[in-house]
mmCIF file with all atom_site columns, C-alpha atoms in Angstrom:
data_model
loop_
_atom_site.group_PDB
_atom_site.id
_atom_site.type_symbol
_atom_site.label_atom_id
_atom_site.label_alt_id
_atom_site.label_comp_id
_atom_site.label_asym_id
_atom_site.label_entity_id
_atom_site.label_seq_id
_atom_site.pdbx_PDB_ins_code
_atom_site.Cartn_x
_atom_site.Cartn_y
_atom_site.Cartn_z
_atom_site.occupancy
_atom_site.B_iso_or_equiv
_atom_site.pdbx_formal_charge
_atom_site.auth_seq_id
_atom_site.auth_comp_id
_atom_site.auth_asym_id
_atom_site.auth_atom_id
_atom_site.pdbx_PDB_model_num
ATOM 1   C CA . MET A 1 1   ? 58.825 -46.084 -48.038 1.00 0.00 ? 1059 MET A CA 1
ATOM 2   C CA . SER A 1 2   ? 56.962 -49.268 -48.930 1.00 0.00 ? 1060 SER A CA 1
ATOM 3   C CA . LEU A 1 3   ? 58.218 -52.725 -49.778 1.00 0.00 ? 1061 LEU A CA 1
ATOM 4   C CA . ALA A 1 4   ? 57.299 -52.036 -53.394 1.00 0.00 ? 1062 ALA A CA 1
ATOM 5   C CA . ASP A 1 5   ? 60.196 -49.576 -53.504 1.00 0.00 ? 1063 ASP A CA 1
ATOM 6   C CA . SER A 1 6   ? 62.618 -52.498 -53.103 1.00 0.00 ? 1064 SER A CA 1
ATOM 7   C CA . ASP A 1 7   ? 61.021 -54.825 -55.669 1.00 0.00 ? 1065 ASP A CA 1
ATOM 8   C CA . ALA A 1 8   ? 62.507 -55.745 -59.015 1.00 0.00 ? 1066 ALA A CA 1
ATOM 9   C CA . PRO A 1 9   ? 60.734 -54.197 -62.024 1.00 0.00 ? 1067 PRO A CA 1
ATOM 10  C CA . ARG A 1 10  ? 58.357 -56.402 -63.988 1.00 0.00 ? 1068 ARG A CA 1
ATOM 11  C CA . ASP A 1 11  ? 60.735 -56.594 -66.945 1.00 0.00 ? 1069 ASP A CA 1
ATOM 12  C CA . CYS A 1 12  ? 63.944 -56.760 -64.910 1.00 0.00 ? 1070 CYS A CA 1
ATOM 13  C CA . PRO A 1 13  ? 66.748 -57.301 -67.469 1.00 0.00 ? 1071 PRO A CA 1
ATOM 14  C CA . PHE A 1 14  ? 69.636 -58.353 -65.262 1.00 0.00 ? 1072 PHE A CA 1
ATOM 15  C CA . CYS A 1 15  ? 69.669 -62.177 -65.594 1.00 0.00 ? 1073 CYS A CA 1
ATOM 16  C CA . PRO A 1 16  ? 69.464 -63.235 -69.261 1.00 0.00 ? 1074 PRO A CA 1
ATOM 17  C CA . ARG A 1 17  ? 68.655 -66.875 -68.522 1.00 0.00 ? 1075 ARG A CA 1
ATOM 18  C CA . LEU A 1 18  ? 65.799 -65.948 -66.201 1.00 0.00 ? 1076 LEU A CA 1
ATOM 19  C CA . VAL A 1 19  ? 64.513 -63.332 -68.640 1.00 0.00 ? 1077 VAL A CA 1
ATOM 20  C CA . ALA A 1 20  ? 64.378 -65.926 -71.415 1.00 0.00 ? 1078 ALA A CA 1
ATOM 21  C CA . PHE A 1 21  ? 62.677 -68.450 -69.140 1.00 0.00 ? 1079 PHE A CA 1
ATOM 22  C CA . ARG A 1 22  ? 59.938 -66.105 -67.964 1.00 0.00 ? 1080 ARG A CA 1
ATOM 23  C CA . GLU A 1 23  ? 59.361 -64.796 -71.505 1.00 0.00 ? 1081 GLU A CA 1
ATOM 24  C CA . ALA A 1 24  ? 58.917 -68.349 -72.756 1.00 0.00 ? 1082 ALA A CA 1
ATOM 25  C CA . TRP A 1 25  ? 56.346 -68.950 -70.024 1.00 0.00 ? 1083 TRP A CA 1
ATOM 26  C CA . ARG A 1 26  ? 54.562 -65.682 -70.859 1.00 0.00 ? 1084 ARG A CA 1
ATOM 27  C CA . VAL A 1 27  ? 53.931 -67.148 -74.305 1.00 0.00 ? 1085 VAL A CA 1
ATOM 28  C CA . ARG A 1 28  ? 52.952 -70.521 -72.908 1.00 0.00 ? 1086 ARG A CA 1
ATOM 29  C CA . GLU A 1 29  ? 50.790 -69.225 -70.031 1.00 0.00 ? 1087 GLU A CA 1
ATOM 30  C CA . PRO A 1 30  ? 49.852 -65.596 -70.789 1.00 0.00 ? 1088 PRO A CA 1
ATOM 31  C CA . HIS A 1 31  ? 47.526 -65.328 -67.789 1.00 0.00 ? 1089 HIS A CA 1
ATOM 32  C CA . TRP A 1 32  ? 50.220 -66.221 -65.264 1.00 0.00 ? 1090 TRP A CA 1
ATOM 33  C CA . HIS A 1 33  ? 52.280 -63.614 -63.414 1.00 0.00 ? 1091 HIS A CA 1
ATOM 34  C CA . ASN A 1 34  ? 55.555 -64.649 -65.152 1.00 0.00 ? 1092 ASN A CA 1
ATOM 35  C CA . ALA A 1 35  ? 57.630 -61.783 -63.719 1.00 0.00 ? 1093 ALA A CA 1
ATOM 36  C CA . PRO A 1 36  ? 59.720 -60.997 -60.647 1.00 0.00 ? 1094 PRO A CA 1
ATOM 37  C CA . VAL A 1 37  ? 57.507 -61.764 -57.668 1.00 0.00 ? 1095 VAL A CA 1
ATOM 38  C CA . PRO A 1 38  ? 57.001 -58.719 -55.432 1.00 0.00 ? 1096 PRO A CA 1
ATOM 39  C CA . SER A 1 39  ? 57.343 -58.631 -51.672 1.00 0.00 ? 1097 SER A CA 1
ATOM 40  C CA . PHE A 1 40  ? 54.330 -59.550 -49.568 1.00 0.00 ? 1098 PHE A CA 1
ATOM 41  C CA . GLY A 1 41  ? 53.559 -57.799 -46.296 1.00 0.00 ? 1099 GLY A CA 1
ATOM 42  C CA . SER A 1 42  ? 54.385 -54.491 -44.683 1.00 0.00 ? 1100 SER A CA 1
ATOM 43  C CA . ALA A 1 43  ? 57.571 -52.470 -44.387 1.00 0.00 ? 1101 ALA A CA 1
ATOM 44  C CA . ASP A 1 44  ? 56.550 -51.817 -40.770 1.00 0.00 ? 1102 ASP A CA 1
ATOM 45  C CA . GLY A 1 45  ? 56.972 -55.481 -39.833 1.00 0.00 ? 1103 GLY A CA 1
ATOM 46  C CA . ARG A 1 46  ? 59.427 -56.728 -37.243 1.00 0.00 ? 1104 ARG A CA 1
ATOM 47  C CA . LEU A 1 47  ? 59.782 -60.090 -39.012 1.00 0.00 ? 1105 LEU A CA 1
ATOM 48  C CA . LEU A 1 48  ? 61.099 -60.824 -42.507 1.00 0.00 ? 1106 LEU A CA 1
ATOM 49  C CA . ILE A 1 49  ? 61.002 -64.293 -44.074 1.00 0.00 ? 1107 ILE A CA 1
ATOM 50  C CA . VAL A 1 50  ? 63.407 -64.970 -46.930 1.00 0.00 ? 1108 VAL A CA 1
ATOM 51  C CA . GLY A 1 51  ? 62.781 -67.866 -49.290 1.00 0.00 ? 1109 GLY A CA 1
ATOM 52  C CA . LEU A 1 52  ? 64.799 -69.166 -52.213 1.00 0.00 ? 1110 LEU A CA 1
ATOM 53  C CA . ALA A 1 53  ? 62.933 -68.325 -55.431 1.00 0.00 ? 1111 ALA A CA 1
ATOM 54  C CA . PRO A 1 54  ? 59.385 -68.476 -56.840 1.00 0.00 ? 1112 PRO A CA 1
ATOM 55  C CA . GLY A 1 55  ? 58.030 -71.893 -57.775 1.00 0.00 ? 1113 GLY A CA 1
ATOM 56  C CA . LEU A 1 56  ? 57.100 -72.256 -61.424 1.00 0.00 ? 1114 LEU A CA 1
ATOM 57  C CA . ARG A 1 57  ? 53.467 -73.132 -60.764 1.00 0.00 ? 1115 ARG A CA 1
ATOM 58  C CA . GLY A 1 58  ? 53.378 -71.414 -57.405 1.00 0.00 ? 1116 GLY A CA 1
ATOM 59  C CA . ALA A 1 59  ? 54.427 -67.784 -56.988 1.00 0.00 ? 1117 ALA A CA 1
ATOM 60  C CA . ASN A 1 60  ? 55.451 -67.458 -60.626 1.00 0.00 ? 1118 ASN A CA 1
ATOM 61  C CA . ARG A 1 61  ? 51.875 -68.295 -61.542 1.00 0.00 ? 1119 ARG A CA 1
ATOM 62  C CA . THR A 1 62  ? 50.048 -66.367 -58.806 1.00 0.00 ? 1120 THR A CA 1
ATOM 63  C CA . GLY A 1 63  ? 52.370 -63.410 -58.220 1.00 0.00 ? 1121 GLY A CA 1
ATOM 64  C CA . ARG A 1 64  ? 52.510 -63.795 -54.418 1.00 0.00 ? 1122 ARG A CA 1
ATOM 65  C CA . PRO A 1 65  ? 55.337 -65.491 -52.511 1.00 0.00 ? 1123 PRO A CA 1
ATOM 66  C CA . PHE A 1 66  ? 54.648 -69.083 -51.475 1.00 0.00 ? 1124 PHE A CA 1
ATOM 67  C CA . THR A 1 67  ? 51.198 -69.058 -53.024 1.00 0.00 ? 1125 THR A CA 1
ATOM 68  C CA . GLY A 1 68  ? 50.118 -71.970 -55.175 1.00 0.00 ? 1126 GLY A CA 1
ATOM 69  C CA . ASP A 1 69  ? 52.405 -74.787 -54.057 1.00 0.00 ? 1127 ASP A CA 1
ATOM 70  C CA . TYR A 1 70  ? 52.947 -77.023 -51.037 1.00 0.00 ? 1128 TYR A CA 1
ATOM 71  C CA . ALA A 1 71  ? 55.609 -74.834 -49.464 1.00 0.00 ? 1129 ALA A CA 1
ATOM 72  C CA . GLY A 1 72  ? 52.983 -72.158 -48.967 1.00 0.00 ? 1130 GLY A CA 1
ATOM 73  C CA . ASP A 1 73  ? 50.565 -74.582 -47.343 1.00 0.00 ? 1131 ASP A CA 1
ATOM 74  C CA . LEU A 1 74  ? 53.057 -75.319 -44.574 1.00 0.00 ? 1132 LEU A CA 1
ATOM 75  C CA . LEU A 1 75  ? 54.413 -71.784 -44.293 1.00 0.00 ? 1133 LEU A CA 1
ATOM 76  C CA . TYR A 1 76  ? 51.112 -69.956 -44.050 1.00 0.00 ? 1134 TYR A CA 1
ATOM 77  C CA . ASP A 1 77  ? 49.550 -72.537 -41.757 1.00 0.00 ? 1135 ASP A CA 1
ATOM 78  C CA . THR A 1 78  ? 52.515 -72.019 -39.444 1.00 0.00 ? 1136 THR A CA 1
ATOM 79  C CA . LEU A 1 79  ? 52.340 -68.226 -39.640 1.00 0.00 ? 1137 LEU A CA 1
ATOM 80  C CA . ILE A 1 80  ? 48.628 -68.262 -38.799 1.00 0.00 ? 1138 ILE A CA 1
ATOM 81  C CA . ARG A 1 81  ? 49.285 -70.665 -35.928 1.00 0.00 ? 1139 ARG A CA 1
ATOM 82  C CA . PHE A 1 82  ? 51.797 -68.271 -34.341 1.00 0.00 ? 1140 PHE A CA 1
ATOM 83  C CA . GLY A 1 83  ? 49.962 -65.034 -35.052 1.00 0.00 ? 1141 GLY A CA 1
ATOM 84  C CA . PHE A 1 84  ? 52.130 -63.790 -37.918 1.00 0.00 ? 1142 PHE A CA 1
ATOM 85  C CA . ALA A 1 85  ? 49.246 -64.048 -40.392 1.00 0.00 ? 1143 ALA A CA 1
ATOM 86  C CA . ASP A 1 86  ? 45.495 -63.690 -40.279 1.00 0.00 ? 1144 ASP A CA 1
ATOM 87  C CA . GLY A 1 87  ? 42.590 -64.768 -42.472 1.00 0.00 ? 1145 GLY A CA 1
ATOM 88  C CA . VAL A 1 88  ? 42.226 -67.886 -44.590 1.00 0.00 ? 1146 VAL A CA 1
ATOM 89  C CA . PHE A 1 89  ? 44.946 -69.107 -46.934 1.00 0.00 ? 1147 PHE A CA 1
ATOM 90  C CA . GLU A 1 90  ? 43.353 -70.396 -50.133 1.00 0.00 ? 1148 GLU A CA 1
ATOM 91  C CA . ALA A 1 91  ? 46.490 -70.442 -52.314 1.00 0.00 ? 1149 ALA A CA 1
ATOM 92  C CA . ARG A 1 92  ? 45.470 -67.467 -54.422 1.00 0.00 ? 1150 ARG A CA 1
ATOM 93  C CA . PRO A 1 93  ? 46.468 -63.801 -54.119 1.00 0.00 ? 1151 PRO A CA 1
ATOM 94  C CA . ASP A 1 94  ? 42.880 -62.579 -53.683 1.00 0.00 ? 1152 ASP A CA 1
ATOM 95  C CA . ASP A 1 95  ? 42.146 -64.752 -50.639 1.00 0.00 ? 1153 ASP A CA 1
ATOM 96  C CA . SER A 1 96  ? 41.597 -63.209 -47.205 1.00 0.00 ? 1154 SER A CA 1
ATOM 97  C CA . LEU A 1 97  ? 45.116 -63.925 -45.952 1.00 0.00 ? 1155 LEU A CA 1
ATOM 98  C CA . SER A 1 98  ? 47.099 -60.996 -44.573 1.00 0.00 ? 1156 SER A CA 1
ATOM 99  C CA . LEU A 1 99  ? 50.415 -60.897 -42.781 1.00 0.00 ? 1157 LEU A CA 1
ATOM 100 C CA . VAL A 1 100 ? 50.782 -59.516 -39.266 1.00 0.00 ? 1158 VAL A CA 1
ATOM 101 C CA . ASP A 1 101 ? 54.018 -57.703 -38.384 1.00 0.00 ? 1159 ASP A CA 1
ATOM 102 C CA . THR A 1 102 ? 55.672 -59.704 -41.169 1.00 0.00 ? 1160 THR A CA 1
ATOM 103 C CA . ALA A 1 103 ? 56.965 -59.522 -44.735 1.00 0.00 ? 1161 ALA A CA 1
ATOM 104 C CA . ILE A 1 104 ? 58.035 -62.259 -47.150 1.00 0.00 ? 1162 ILE A CA 1
ATOM 105 C CA . VAL A 1 105 ? 60.496 -62.068 -50.048 1.00 0.00 ? 1163 VAL A CA 1
ATOM 106 C CA . ASN A 1 106 ? 62.668 -64.443 -52.048 1.00 0.00 ? 1164 ASN A CA 1
ATOM 107 C CA . ALA A 1 107 ? 66.432 -64.250 -52.396 1.00 0.00 ? 1165 ALA A CA 1
ATOM 108 C CA . VAL A 1 108 ? 65.912 -64.606 -56.156 1.00 0.00 ? 1166 VAL A CA 1
ATOM 109 C CA . ARG A 1 109 ? 62.832 -62.778 -57.401 1.00 0.00 ? 1167 ARG A CA 1
ATOM 110 C CA . CYS A 1 110 ? 62.310 -64.652 -60.716 1.00 0.00 ? 1168 CYS A CA 1
ATOM 111 C CA . VAL A 1 111 ? 61.552 -68.333 -61.204 1.00 0.00 ? 1169 VAL A CA 1
ATOM 112 C CA . PRO A 1 112 ? 64.677 -70.265 -62.263 1.00 0.00 ? 1170 PRO A CA 1
ATOM 113 C CA . PRO A 1 113 ? 64.635 -73.340 -64.504 1.00 0.00 ? 1171 PRO A CA 1
ATOM 114 C CA . GLU A 1 114 ? 64.395 -76.523 -62.397 1.00 0.00 ? 1172 GLU A CA 1
ATOM 115 C CA . ASN A 1 115 ? 64.172 -74.322 -59.276 1.00 0.00 ? 1173 ASN A CA 1
ATOM 116 C CA . LYS A 1 116 ? 67.957 -73.869 -59.392 1.00 0.00 ? 1174 LYS A CA 1
ATOM 117 C CA . PRO A 1 117 ? 69.293 -70.322 -59.661 1.00 0.00 ? 1175 PRO A CA 1
ATOM 118 C CA . THR A 1 118 ? 72.950 -69.959 -60.579 1.00 0.00 ? 1176 THR A CA 1
ATOM 119 C CA . THR A 1 119 ? 75.496 -68.380 -58.286 1.00 0.00 ? 1177 THR A CA 1
ATOM 120 C CA . GLU A 1 120 ? 75.596 -65.346 -60.565 1.00 0.00 ? 1178 GLU A CA 1
ATOM 121 C CA . GLU A 1 121 ? 71.795 -64.992 -60.521 1.00 0.00 ? 1179 GLU A CA 1
ATOM 122 C CA . ILE A 1 122 ? 71.766 -65.126 -56.727 1.00 0.00 ? 1180 ILE A CA 1
ATOM 123 C CA . ARG A 1 123 ? 74.483 -62.475 -56.600 1.00 0.00 ? 1181 ARG A CA 1
ATOM 124 C CA . THR A 1 124 ? 72.739 -60.261 -59.158 1.00 0.00 ? 1182 THR A CA 1
ATOM 125 C CA . CYS A 1 125 ? 69.437 -60.331 -57.257 1.00 0.00 ? 1183 CYS A CA 1
ATOM 126 C CA . ARG A 1 126 ? 71.028 -59.665 -53.874 1.00 0.00 ? 1184 ARG A CA 1
ATOM 127 C CA . PRO A 1 127 ? 70.671 -55.847 -53.999 1.00 0.00 ? 1185 PRO A CA 1
ATOM 128 C CA . PHE A 1 128 ? 66.891 -56.261 -53.977 1.00 0.00 ? 1186 PHE A CA 1
ATOM 129 C CA . LEU A 1 129 ? 67.152 -58.234 -50.727 1.00 0.00 ? 1187 LEU A CA 1
ATOM 130 C CA . ALA A 1 130 ? 69.398 -55.583 -49.208 1.00 0.00 ? 1188 ALA A CA 1
ATOM 131 C CA . ALA A 1 131 ? 66.924 -52.914 -50.320 1.00 0.00 ? 1189 ALA A CA 1
ATOM 132 C CA . THR A 1 132 ? 64.045 -54.782 -48.676 1.00 0.00 ? 1190 THR A CA 1
ATOM 133 C CA . ILE A 1 133 ? 65.897 -54.868 -45.375 1.00 0.00 ? 1191 ILE A CA 1
ATOM 134 C CA . ALA A 1 134 ? 66.662 -51.165 -45.709 1.00 0.00 ? 1192 ALA A CA 1
ATOM 135 C CA . THR A 1 135 ? 62.955 -50.332 -46.135 1.00 0.00 ? 1193 THR A CA 1
ATOM 136 C CA . MET A 1 136 ? 62.021 -52.039 -42.835 1.00 0.00 ? 1194 MET A CA 1
ATOM 137 C CA . PRO A 1 137 ? 63.025 -49.700 -39.986 1.00 0.00 ? 1195 PRO A CA 1
ATOM 138 C CA . ARG A 1 138 ? 61.398 -51.838 -37.268 1.00 0.00 ? 1196 ARG A CA 1
ATOM 139 C CA . LEU A 1 139 ? 62.877 -55.120 -38.472 1.00 0.00 ? 1197 LEU A CA 1
ATOM 140 C CA . GLU A 1 140 ? 64.254 -57.310 -35.679 1.00 0.00 ? 1198 GLU A CA 1
ATOM 141 C CA . ILE A 1 141 ? 64.277 -60.910 -36.946 1.00 0.00 ? 1199 ILE A CA 1
ATOM 142 C CA . VAL A 1 142 ? 64.881 -62.547 -40.316 1.00 0.00 ? 1200 VAL A CA 1
ATOM 143 C CA . VAL A 1 143 ? 63.985 -66.193 -40.911 1.00 0.00 ? 1201 VAL A CA 1
ATOM 144 C CA . ALA A 1 144 ? 66.100 -67.713 -43.681 1.00 0.00 ? 1202 ALA A CA 1
ATOM 145 C CA . LEU A 1 145 ? 64.436 -70.674 -45.381 1.00 0.00 ? 1203 LEU A CA 1
ATOM 146 C CA . GLY A 1 146 ? 67.314 -72.787 -46.639 1.00 0.00 ? 1204 GLY A CA 1
ATOM 147 C CA . LYS A 1 147 ? 71.039 -72.318 -47.112 1.00 0.00 ? 1205 LYS A CA 1
ATOM 148 C CA . ILE A 1 148 ? 70.844 -70.198 -50.264 1.00 0.00 ? 1206 ILE A CA 1
ATOM 149 C CA . ALA A 1 149 ? 68.529 -67.705 -48.580 1.00 0.00 ? 1207 ALA A CA 1
ATOM 150 C CA . HIS A 1 150 ? 70.736 -67.722 -45.481 1.00 0.00 ? 1208 HIS A CA 1
ATOM 151 C CA . ASP A 1 151 ? 73.970 -67.186 -47.406 1.00 0.00 ? 1209 ASP A CA 1
ATOM 152 C CA . SER A 1 152 ? 72.538 -64.438 -49.593 1.00 0.00 ? 1210 SER A CA 1
ATOM 153 C CA . LEU A 1 153 ? 71.168 -62.706 -46.521 1.00 0.00 ? 1211 LEU A CA 1
ATOM 154 C CA . VAL A 1 154 ? 74.532 -62.833 -44.753 1.00 0.00 ? 1212 VAL A CA 1
ATOM 155 C CA . VAL A 1 155 ? 76.382 -61.422 -47.753 1.00 0.00 ? 1213 VAL A CA 1
ATOM 156 C CA . SER A 1 156 ? 73.736 -58.735 -48.327 1.00 0.00 ? 1214 SER A CA 1
ATOM 157 C CA . MET A 1 157 ? 74.478 -57.534 -44.820 1.00 0.00 ? 1215 MET A CA 1
ATOM 158 C CA . GLY A 1 158 ? 78.183 -57.213 -45.563 1.00 0.00 ? 1216 GLY A CA 1
ATOM 159 C CA . GLN A 1 159 ? 79.306 -60.349 -43.756 1.00 0.00 ? 1217 GLN A CA 1
ATOM 160 C CA . LYS A 1 160 ? 81.187 -63.489 -44.800 1.00 0.00 ? 1218 LYS A CA 1
ATOM 161 C CA . MET A 1 161 ? 79.283 -66.744 -45.159 1.00 0.00 ? 1219 MET A CA 1
ATOM 162 C CA . ALA A 1 162 ? 82.084 -68.655 -43.421 1.00 0.00 ? 1220 ALA A CA 1
ATOM 163 C CA . HIS A 1 163 ? 81.427 -66.724 -40.211 1.00 0.00 ? 1221 HIS A CA 1
ATOM 164 C CA . PHE A 1 164 ? 77.719 -67.624 -40.096 1.00 0.00 ? 1222 PHE A CA 1
ATOM 165 C CA . ALA A 1 165 ? 77.195 -71.286 -40.933 1.00 0.00 ? 1223 ALA A CA 1
ATOM 166 C CA . PHE A 1 166 ? 73.673 -72.348 -41.885 1.00 0.00 ? 1224 PHE A CA 1
ATOM 167 C CA . GLY A 1 167 ? 71.914 -74.994 -39.818 1.00 0.00 ? 1225 GLY A CA 1
ATOM 168 C CA . HIS A 1 168 ? 68.304 -75.753 -39.092 1.00 0.00 ? 1226 HIS A CA 1
ATOM 169 C CA . GLY A 1 169 ? 67.328 -74.168 -35.782 1.00 0.00 ? 1227 GLY A CA 1
ATOM 170 C CA . ARG A 1 170 ? 70.472 -72.077 -35.539 1.00 0.00 ? 1228 ARG A CA 1
ATOM 171 C CA . GLN A 1 171 ? 70.353 -68.427 -34.562 1.00 0.00 ? 1229 GLN A CA 1
ATOM 172 C CA . HIS A 1 172 ? 72.821 -65.680 -35.420 1.00 0.00 ? 1230 HIS A CA 1
ATOM 173 C CA . ARG A 1 173 ? 73.192 -61.991 -34.728 1.00 0.00 ? 1231 ARG A CA 1
ATOM 174 C CA . ILE A 1 174 ? 74.254 -59.507 -37.410 1.00 0.00 ? 1232 ILE A CA 1
ATOM 175 C CA . GLY A 1 175 ? 74.103 -55.938 -36.220 1.00 0.00 ? 1233 GLY A CA 1
ATOM 176 C CA . ARG A 1 176 ? 70.553 -55.097 -35.155 1.00 0.00 ? 1234 ARG A CA 1
ATOM 177 C CA . LEU A 1 177 ? 69.080 -58.277 -36.618 1.00 0.00 ? 1235 LEU A CA 1
ATOM 178 C CA . ALA A 1 178 ? 68.663 -61.786 -35.283 1.00 0.00 ? 1236 ALA A CA 1
ATOM 179 C CA . ILE A 1 179 ? 68.803 -64.488 -37.969 1.00 0.00 ? 1237 ILE A CA 1
ATOM 180 C CA . PHE A 1 180 ? 66.819 -67.698 -37.480 1.00 0.00 ? 1238 PHE A CA 1
ATOM 181 C CA . ASP A 1 181 ? 67.641 -70.581 -39.836 1.00 0.00 ? 1239 ASP A CA 1
ATOM 182 C CA . SER A 1 182 ? 65.233 -73.239 -41.078 1.00 0.00 ? 1240 SER A CA 1
ATOM 183 C CA . TYR A 1 183 ? 65.331 -75.870 -43.748 1.00 0.00 ? 1241 TYR A CA 1
ATOM 184 C CA . HIS A 1 184 ? 63.171 -74.779 -46.655 1.00 0.00 ? 1242 HIS A CA 1
ATOM 185 C CA . CYS A 1 185 ? 59.540 -75.875 -46.357 1.00 0.00 ? 1243 CYS A CA 1
ATOM 186 C CA . SER A 1 186 ? 59.541 -77.503 -49.800 1.00 0.00 ? 1244 SER A CA 1
ATOM 187 C CA . ARG A 1 187 ? 57.596 -80.638 -50.612 1.00 0.00 ? 1245 ARG A CA 1
ATOM 188 C CA . TYR A 1 188 ? 60.881 -82.428 -51.285 1.00 0.00 ? 1246 TYR A CA 1
ATOM 189 C CA . ASN A 1 189 ? 62.218 -81.657 -47.806 1.00 0.00 ? 1247 ASN A CA 1
ATOM 190 C CA . THR A 1 190 ? 59.015 -82.681 -46.073 1.00 0.00 ? 1248 THR A CA 1
ATOM 191 C CA . ASN A 1 191 ? 58.515 -85.822 -48.190 1.00 0.00 ? 1249 ASN A CA 1
ATOM 192 C CA . THR A 1 192 ? 62.054 -86.995 -47.452 1.00 0.00 ? 1250 THR A CA 1
ATOM 193 C CA . GLY A 1 193 ? 61.810 -86.204 -43.746 1.00 0.00 ? 1251 GLY A CA 1
ATOM 194 C CA . VAL A 1 194 ? 64.537 -83.569 -43.854 1.00 0.00 ? 1252 VAL A CA 1
ATOM 195 C CA . LEU A 1 195 ? 61.972 -81.180 -42.401 1.00 0.00 ? 1253 LEU A CA 1
ATOM 196 C CA . THR A 1 196 ? 58.886 -82.135 -40.434 1.00 0.00 ? 1254 THR A CA 1
ATOM 197 C CA . PRO A 1 197 ? 56.032 -79.744 -39.630 1.00 0.00 ? 1255 PRO A CA 1
ATOM 198 C CA . GLU A 1 198 ? 57.053 -79.993 -35.984 1.00 0.00 ? 1256 GLU A CA 1
ATOM 199 C CA . MET A 1 199 ? 60.620 -78.940 -36.799 1.00 0.00 ? 1257 MET A CA 1
ATOM 200 C CA . PHE A 1 200 ? 59.338 -76.014 -38.826 1.00 0.00 ? 1258 PHE A CA 1
ATOM 201 C CA . ARG A 1 201 ? 56.913 -74.904 -36.148 1.00 0.00 ? 1259 ARG A CA 1
ATOM 202 C CA . ALA A 1 202 ? 59.669 -75.040 -33.541 1.00 0.00 ? 1260 ALA A CA 1
ATOM 203 C CA . VAL A 1 203 ? 61.566 -72.339 -35.438 1.00 0.00 ? 1261 VAL A CA 1
ATOM 204 C CA . PHE A 1 204 ? 58.548 -70.050 -35.457 1.00 0.00 ? 1262 PHE A CA 1
ATOM 205 C CA . ALA A 1 205 ? 57.786 -70.819 -31.826 1.00 0.00 ? 1263 ALA A CA 1
ATOM 206 C CA . ALA A 1 206 ? 61.256 -69.475 -31.049 1.00 0.00 ? 1264 ALA A CA 1
ATOM 207 C CA . VAL A 1 207 ? 60.607 -66.442 -33.246 1.00 0.00 ? 1265 VAL A CA 1
ATOM 208 C CA . ARG A 1 208 ? 57.300 -65.796 -31.460 1.00 0.00 ? 1266 ARG A CA 1
ATOM 209 C CA . ALA A 1 209 ? 59.014 -66.021 -28.091 1.00 0.00 ? 1267 ALA A CA 1
ATOM 210 C CA . ALA A 1 210 ? 61.553 -63.419 -29.247 1.00 0.00 ? 1268 ALA A CA 1
ATOM 211 C CA . LEU A 1 211 ? 58.853 -61.176 -30.738 1.00 0.00 ? 1269 LEU A CA 1
ATOM 212 C CA . PRO A 1 212 ? 55.961 -60.984 -28.280 1.00 0.00 ? 1270 PRO A CA 1
ATOM 213 C CA . ALA A 1 213 ? 52.695 -60.016 -29.972 1.00 0.00 ? 1271 ALA A CA 1
#
C-alpha cells in the first residue's frame, strides 16, 4: 500500500462548510490546489508528523503539507537538520526536497476558514488519519504538532484524550507507537514566543535519538 491509499478524494464531500470554502477558492484562484491535501512522504517511514490543517495560502495553494507558509520554513529546516529530509526546500512542490524515513499529514485534510476546523470536521476527517497510520507498517514515532493534532491522533488510536494530556516536549506510548508532542510551528506561536526554534529542534533531537539513522 502507499500513503495515497489513505488520502481523502479530491472532491471529498463529508464536511459541507469545508466543501463550500474550497469551492469558493477554486473560483477565486483556479490555479491553486484547493482540495484535500495529500500525504507527503513514504509509507515505509518510521516517523509520521501530524499537523493541524492546510494553510490557505500554504498547502491549500501548493498541494503539499507545510509548503508555502512560515510553518514549513521552520519544519523543513528542522527535518533537514536532523536527517529526516534531504534536498533544498524552496516552498514549492516541485523543489528538490524529499523526506527520509518520514511522512507528513494533517489531522484535517482541507483548509478551514480562519484556520479553525470545527470539532465535527476534526472528527469527520479522523478516519483518514487512522488509515494513514495503518498504511505504515514500520511506523515507530508520531510527532503531533499542537493539541488538536495530538487529541485527534489519540482518539484515532482508540484511546481517551484525558489519559494522554498534550504538552510541549511530552512523550507518550500508545501500543507500538511513541507519541512526541510539540507546539505547532506556526508563525503566531513563534512570533509570540510560545515556541522558539530551539524548543522545536529539541523535540526532533529527541526523535532522532530514538530513531537512529
